[in-house]
mmCIF file of C-alpha atoms in Angstrom:
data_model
loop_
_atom_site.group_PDB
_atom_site.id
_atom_site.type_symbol
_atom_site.label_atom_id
_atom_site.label_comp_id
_atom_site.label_asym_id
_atom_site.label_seq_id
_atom_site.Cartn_x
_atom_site.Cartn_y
_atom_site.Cartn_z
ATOM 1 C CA UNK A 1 31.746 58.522 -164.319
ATOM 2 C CA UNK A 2 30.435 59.215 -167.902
ATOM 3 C CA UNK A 3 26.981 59.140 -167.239
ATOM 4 C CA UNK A 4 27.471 61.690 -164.767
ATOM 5 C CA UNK A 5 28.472 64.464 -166.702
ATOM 6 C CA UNK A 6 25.567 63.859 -169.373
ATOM 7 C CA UNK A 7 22.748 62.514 -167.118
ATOM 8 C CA UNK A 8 20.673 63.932 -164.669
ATOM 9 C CA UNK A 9 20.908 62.764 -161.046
ATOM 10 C CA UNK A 10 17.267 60.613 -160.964
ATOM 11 C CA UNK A 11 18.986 58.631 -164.118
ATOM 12 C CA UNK A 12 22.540 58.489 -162.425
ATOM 13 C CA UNK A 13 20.677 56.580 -159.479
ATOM 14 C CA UNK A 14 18.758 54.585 -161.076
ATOM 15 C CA UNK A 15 21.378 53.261 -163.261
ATOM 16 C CA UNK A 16 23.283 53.189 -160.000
ATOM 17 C CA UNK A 17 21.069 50.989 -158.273
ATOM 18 C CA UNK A 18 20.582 49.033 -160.936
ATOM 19 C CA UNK A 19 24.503 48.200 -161.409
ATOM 20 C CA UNK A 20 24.459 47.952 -157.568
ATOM 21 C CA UNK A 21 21.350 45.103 -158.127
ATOM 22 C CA UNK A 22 22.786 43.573 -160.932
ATOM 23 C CA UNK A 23 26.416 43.714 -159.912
ATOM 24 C CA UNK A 24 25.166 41.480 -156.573
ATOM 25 C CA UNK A 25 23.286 38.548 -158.213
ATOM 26 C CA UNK A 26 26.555 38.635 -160.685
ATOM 27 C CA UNK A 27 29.077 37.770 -157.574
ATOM 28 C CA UNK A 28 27.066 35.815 -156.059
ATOM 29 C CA UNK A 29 26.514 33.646 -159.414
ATOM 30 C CA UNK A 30 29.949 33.732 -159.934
ATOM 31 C CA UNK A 31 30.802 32.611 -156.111
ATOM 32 C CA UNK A 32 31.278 28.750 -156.935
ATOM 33 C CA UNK A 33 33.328 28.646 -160.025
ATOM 34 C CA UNK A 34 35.396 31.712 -158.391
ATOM 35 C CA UNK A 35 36.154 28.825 -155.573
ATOM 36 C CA UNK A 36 36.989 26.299 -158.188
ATOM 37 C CA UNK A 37 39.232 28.164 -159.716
ATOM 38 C CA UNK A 38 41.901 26.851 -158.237
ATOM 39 C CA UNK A 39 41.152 23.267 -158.654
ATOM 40 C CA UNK A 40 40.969 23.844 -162.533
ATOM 41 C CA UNK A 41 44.708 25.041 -161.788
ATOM 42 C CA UNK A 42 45.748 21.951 -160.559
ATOM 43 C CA UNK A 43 43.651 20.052 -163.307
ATOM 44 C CA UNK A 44 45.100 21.867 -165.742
ATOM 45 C CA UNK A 45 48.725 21.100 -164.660
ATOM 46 C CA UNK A 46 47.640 17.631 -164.268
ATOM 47 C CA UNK A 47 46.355 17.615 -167.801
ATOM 48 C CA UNK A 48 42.976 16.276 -166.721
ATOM 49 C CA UNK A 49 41.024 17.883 -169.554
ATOM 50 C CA UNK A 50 38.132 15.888 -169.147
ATOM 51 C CA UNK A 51 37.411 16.441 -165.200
ATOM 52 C CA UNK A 52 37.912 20.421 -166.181
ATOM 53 C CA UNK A 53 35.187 20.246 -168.827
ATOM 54 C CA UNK A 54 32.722 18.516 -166.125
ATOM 55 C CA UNK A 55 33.629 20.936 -163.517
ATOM 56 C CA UNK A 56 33.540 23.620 -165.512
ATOM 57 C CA UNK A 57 30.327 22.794 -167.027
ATOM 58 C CA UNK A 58 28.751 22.142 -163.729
ATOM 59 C CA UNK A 59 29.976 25.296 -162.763
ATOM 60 C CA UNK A 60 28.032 27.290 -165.551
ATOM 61 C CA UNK A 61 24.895 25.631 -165.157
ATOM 62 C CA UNK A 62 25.229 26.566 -161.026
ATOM 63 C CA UNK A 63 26.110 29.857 -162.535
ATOM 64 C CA UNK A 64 23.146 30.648 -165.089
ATOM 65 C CA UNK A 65 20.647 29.590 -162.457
ATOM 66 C CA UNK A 66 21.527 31.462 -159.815
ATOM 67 C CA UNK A 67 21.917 34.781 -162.027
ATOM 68 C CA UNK A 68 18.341 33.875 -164.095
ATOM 69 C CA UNK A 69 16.914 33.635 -160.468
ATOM 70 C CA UNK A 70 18.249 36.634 -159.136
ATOM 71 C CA UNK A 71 17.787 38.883 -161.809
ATOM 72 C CA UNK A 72 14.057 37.877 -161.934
ATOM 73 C CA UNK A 73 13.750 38.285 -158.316
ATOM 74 C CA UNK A 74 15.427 41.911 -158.826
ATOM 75 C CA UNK A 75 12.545 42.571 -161.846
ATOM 76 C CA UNK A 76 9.616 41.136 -159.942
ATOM 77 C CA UNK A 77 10.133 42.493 -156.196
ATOM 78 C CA UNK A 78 13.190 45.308 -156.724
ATOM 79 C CA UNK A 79 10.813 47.778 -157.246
ATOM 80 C CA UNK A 80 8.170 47.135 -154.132
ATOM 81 C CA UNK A 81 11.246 46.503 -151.873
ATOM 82 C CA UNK A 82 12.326 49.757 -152.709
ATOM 83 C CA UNK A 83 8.774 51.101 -152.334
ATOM 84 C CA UNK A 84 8.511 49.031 -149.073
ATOM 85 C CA UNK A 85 12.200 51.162 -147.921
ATOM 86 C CA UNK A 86 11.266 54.150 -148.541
ATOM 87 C CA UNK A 87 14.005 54.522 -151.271
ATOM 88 C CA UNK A 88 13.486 57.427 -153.592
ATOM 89 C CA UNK A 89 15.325 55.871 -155.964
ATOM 90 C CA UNK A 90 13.390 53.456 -158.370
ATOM 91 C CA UNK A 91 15.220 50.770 -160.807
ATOM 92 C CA UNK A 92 14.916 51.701 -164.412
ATOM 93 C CA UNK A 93 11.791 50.889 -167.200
ATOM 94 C CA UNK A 94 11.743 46.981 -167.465
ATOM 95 C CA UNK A 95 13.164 47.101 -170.630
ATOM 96 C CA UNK A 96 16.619 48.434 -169.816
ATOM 97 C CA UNK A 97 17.124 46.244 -166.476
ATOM 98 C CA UNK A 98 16.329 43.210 -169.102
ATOM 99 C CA UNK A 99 18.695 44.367 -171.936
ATOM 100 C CA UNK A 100 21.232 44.971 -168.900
ATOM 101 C CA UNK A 101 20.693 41.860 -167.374
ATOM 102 C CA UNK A 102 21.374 39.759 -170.230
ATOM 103 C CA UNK A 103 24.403 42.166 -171.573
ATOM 104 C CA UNK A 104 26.106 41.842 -167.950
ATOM 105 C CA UNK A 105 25.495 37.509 -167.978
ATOM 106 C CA UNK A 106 26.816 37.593 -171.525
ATOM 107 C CA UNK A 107 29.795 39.220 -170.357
ATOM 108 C CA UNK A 108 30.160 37.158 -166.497
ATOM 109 C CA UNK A 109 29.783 34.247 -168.974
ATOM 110 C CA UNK A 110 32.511 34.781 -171.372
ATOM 111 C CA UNK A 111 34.685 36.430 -168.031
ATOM 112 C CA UNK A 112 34.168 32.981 -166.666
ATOM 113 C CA UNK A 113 35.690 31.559 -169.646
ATOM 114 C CA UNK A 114 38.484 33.640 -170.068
ATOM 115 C CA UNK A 115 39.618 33.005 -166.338
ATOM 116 C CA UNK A 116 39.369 28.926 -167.289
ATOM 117 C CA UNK A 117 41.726 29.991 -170.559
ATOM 118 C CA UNK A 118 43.929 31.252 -168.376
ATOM 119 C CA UNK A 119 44.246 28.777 -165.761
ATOM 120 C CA UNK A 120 46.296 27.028 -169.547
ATOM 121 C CA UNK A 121 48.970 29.997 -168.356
ATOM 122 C CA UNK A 122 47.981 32.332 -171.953
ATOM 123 C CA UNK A 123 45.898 35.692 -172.038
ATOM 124 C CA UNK A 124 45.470 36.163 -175.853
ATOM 125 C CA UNK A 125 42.149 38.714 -175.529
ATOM 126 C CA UNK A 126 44.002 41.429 -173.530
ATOM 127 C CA UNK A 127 44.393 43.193 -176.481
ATOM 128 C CA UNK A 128 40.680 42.663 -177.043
ATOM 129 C CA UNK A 129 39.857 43.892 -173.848
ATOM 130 C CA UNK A 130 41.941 46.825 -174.010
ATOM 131 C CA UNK A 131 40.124 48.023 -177.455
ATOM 132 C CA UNK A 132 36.593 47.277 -176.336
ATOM 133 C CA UNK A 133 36.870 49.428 -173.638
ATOM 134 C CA UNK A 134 38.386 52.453 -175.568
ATOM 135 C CA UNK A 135 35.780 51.939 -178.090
ATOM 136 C CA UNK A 136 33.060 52.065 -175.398
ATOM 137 C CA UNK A 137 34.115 55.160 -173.970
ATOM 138 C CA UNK A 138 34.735 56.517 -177.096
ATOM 139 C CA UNK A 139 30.756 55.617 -178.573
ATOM 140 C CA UNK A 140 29.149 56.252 -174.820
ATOM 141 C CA UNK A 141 30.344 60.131 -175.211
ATOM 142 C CA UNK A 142 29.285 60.017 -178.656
ATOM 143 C CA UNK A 143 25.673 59.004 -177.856
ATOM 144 C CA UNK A 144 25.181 60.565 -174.870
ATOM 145 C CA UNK A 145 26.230 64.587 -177.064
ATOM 146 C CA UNK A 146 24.937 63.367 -180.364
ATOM 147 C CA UNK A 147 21.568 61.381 -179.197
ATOM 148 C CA UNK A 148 19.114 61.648 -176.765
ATOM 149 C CA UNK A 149 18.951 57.722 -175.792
ATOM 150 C CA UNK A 150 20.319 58.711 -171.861
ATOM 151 C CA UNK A 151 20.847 55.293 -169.513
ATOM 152 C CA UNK A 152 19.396 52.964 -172.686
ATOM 153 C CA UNK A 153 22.739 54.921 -174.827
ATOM 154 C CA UNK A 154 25.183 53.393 -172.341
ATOM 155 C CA UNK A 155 23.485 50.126 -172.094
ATOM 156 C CA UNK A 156 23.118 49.394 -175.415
ATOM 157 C CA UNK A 157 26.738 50.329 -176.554
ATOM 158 C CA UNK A 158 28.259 48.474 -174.007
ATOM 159 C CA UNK A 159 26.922 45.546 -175.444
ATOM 160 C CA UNK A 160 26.779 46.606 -178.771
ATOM 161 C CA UNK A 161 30.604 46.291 -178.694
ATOM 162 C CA UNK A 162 31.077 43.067 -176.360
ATOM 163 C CA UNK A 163 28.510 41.235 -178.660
ATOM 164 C CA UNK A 164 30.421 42.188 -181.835
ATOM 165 C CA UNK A 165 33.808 40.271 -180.223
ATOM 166 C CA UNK A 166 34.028 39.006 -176.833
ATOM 167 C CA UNK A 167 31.055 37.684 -176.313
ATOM 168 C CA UNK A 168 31.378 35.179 -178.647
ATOM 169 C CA UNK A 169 35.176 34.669 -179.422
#
């Protein structure tokens, strides 16, 4: 919604179709321990802590394959397939669908870990949350009037501010 008012409409599509890319190979990493999740319910009733920590690390490994696989198959074909459709929208330099790509696994990765904390019955980072995405509103519309960074602004202060808390806590 942001970039809208700021960018022009060749950069709103291609950071659409990018999101739209990346935003795929992201569910469909996610797909197994989404299925799961419900097992590490029960486990976690059952206080079976050490089947949870197997699953669960199973889980991520399925999960960073699949994503590292995808998102290279987006960088190496994306742009001939959308050559090959006639699509006059093209994906963005390189260099911002990388930085992307590895700001939106950082944060399926520690998503994927929140939803196991909470499978314990506590949510202590919505207040985390919450802030993080003030703050990224807040510093998007600040770069995009102060700077003249356009799609690599809102890329890099989304994860700007995840790295600085959620992605690691």
């Amino acid at each position: 919604f942001i970039a809208g008012l700021y960018l022009s409409l060749t950069d709103i599509g291609t950071f659409g179709i990018m999101t739209q890319l990346v935003t795929i190979v992201s569910t469909i990493s996610s797909s197994m321990f989404l299925t799961y999740l419900p097992i590490f319910n029960k486990l976690r009733a059952q206080g079976d802590n050490s089947t949870i920590v197997r699953l669960f690390s199973f889980n991520m490994v399925v999960f960073y394959v699949i994503y590292i696989v995808g998102i290279l198959v987006i960088i190496l074909f994306g742009p001939w397939v959308l050559r090959l459709i006639g699509s006059s929208t093209v994906l963005p330099c390189t260099g911002i669908l990388v930085v992307f790509s590895i700001i939106t696994l950082l944060e399926n990765n520690h998503s994927n870990f929140a939803s196991l904390i909470t499978t314990n019955n506590e949510v202590p980072f919505v207040k985390a949350g919450l802030l993080s995405g003030v703050i990224i509103v807040v510093l998007t519309l600040f770069v995009l009037n102060v700077t003249t960074w356009g799609l690599w602004g809102i890329v890099i202060v989304q994860g700007v501010v995840q790295l600085a808390y959620n992605n690691w806590y």
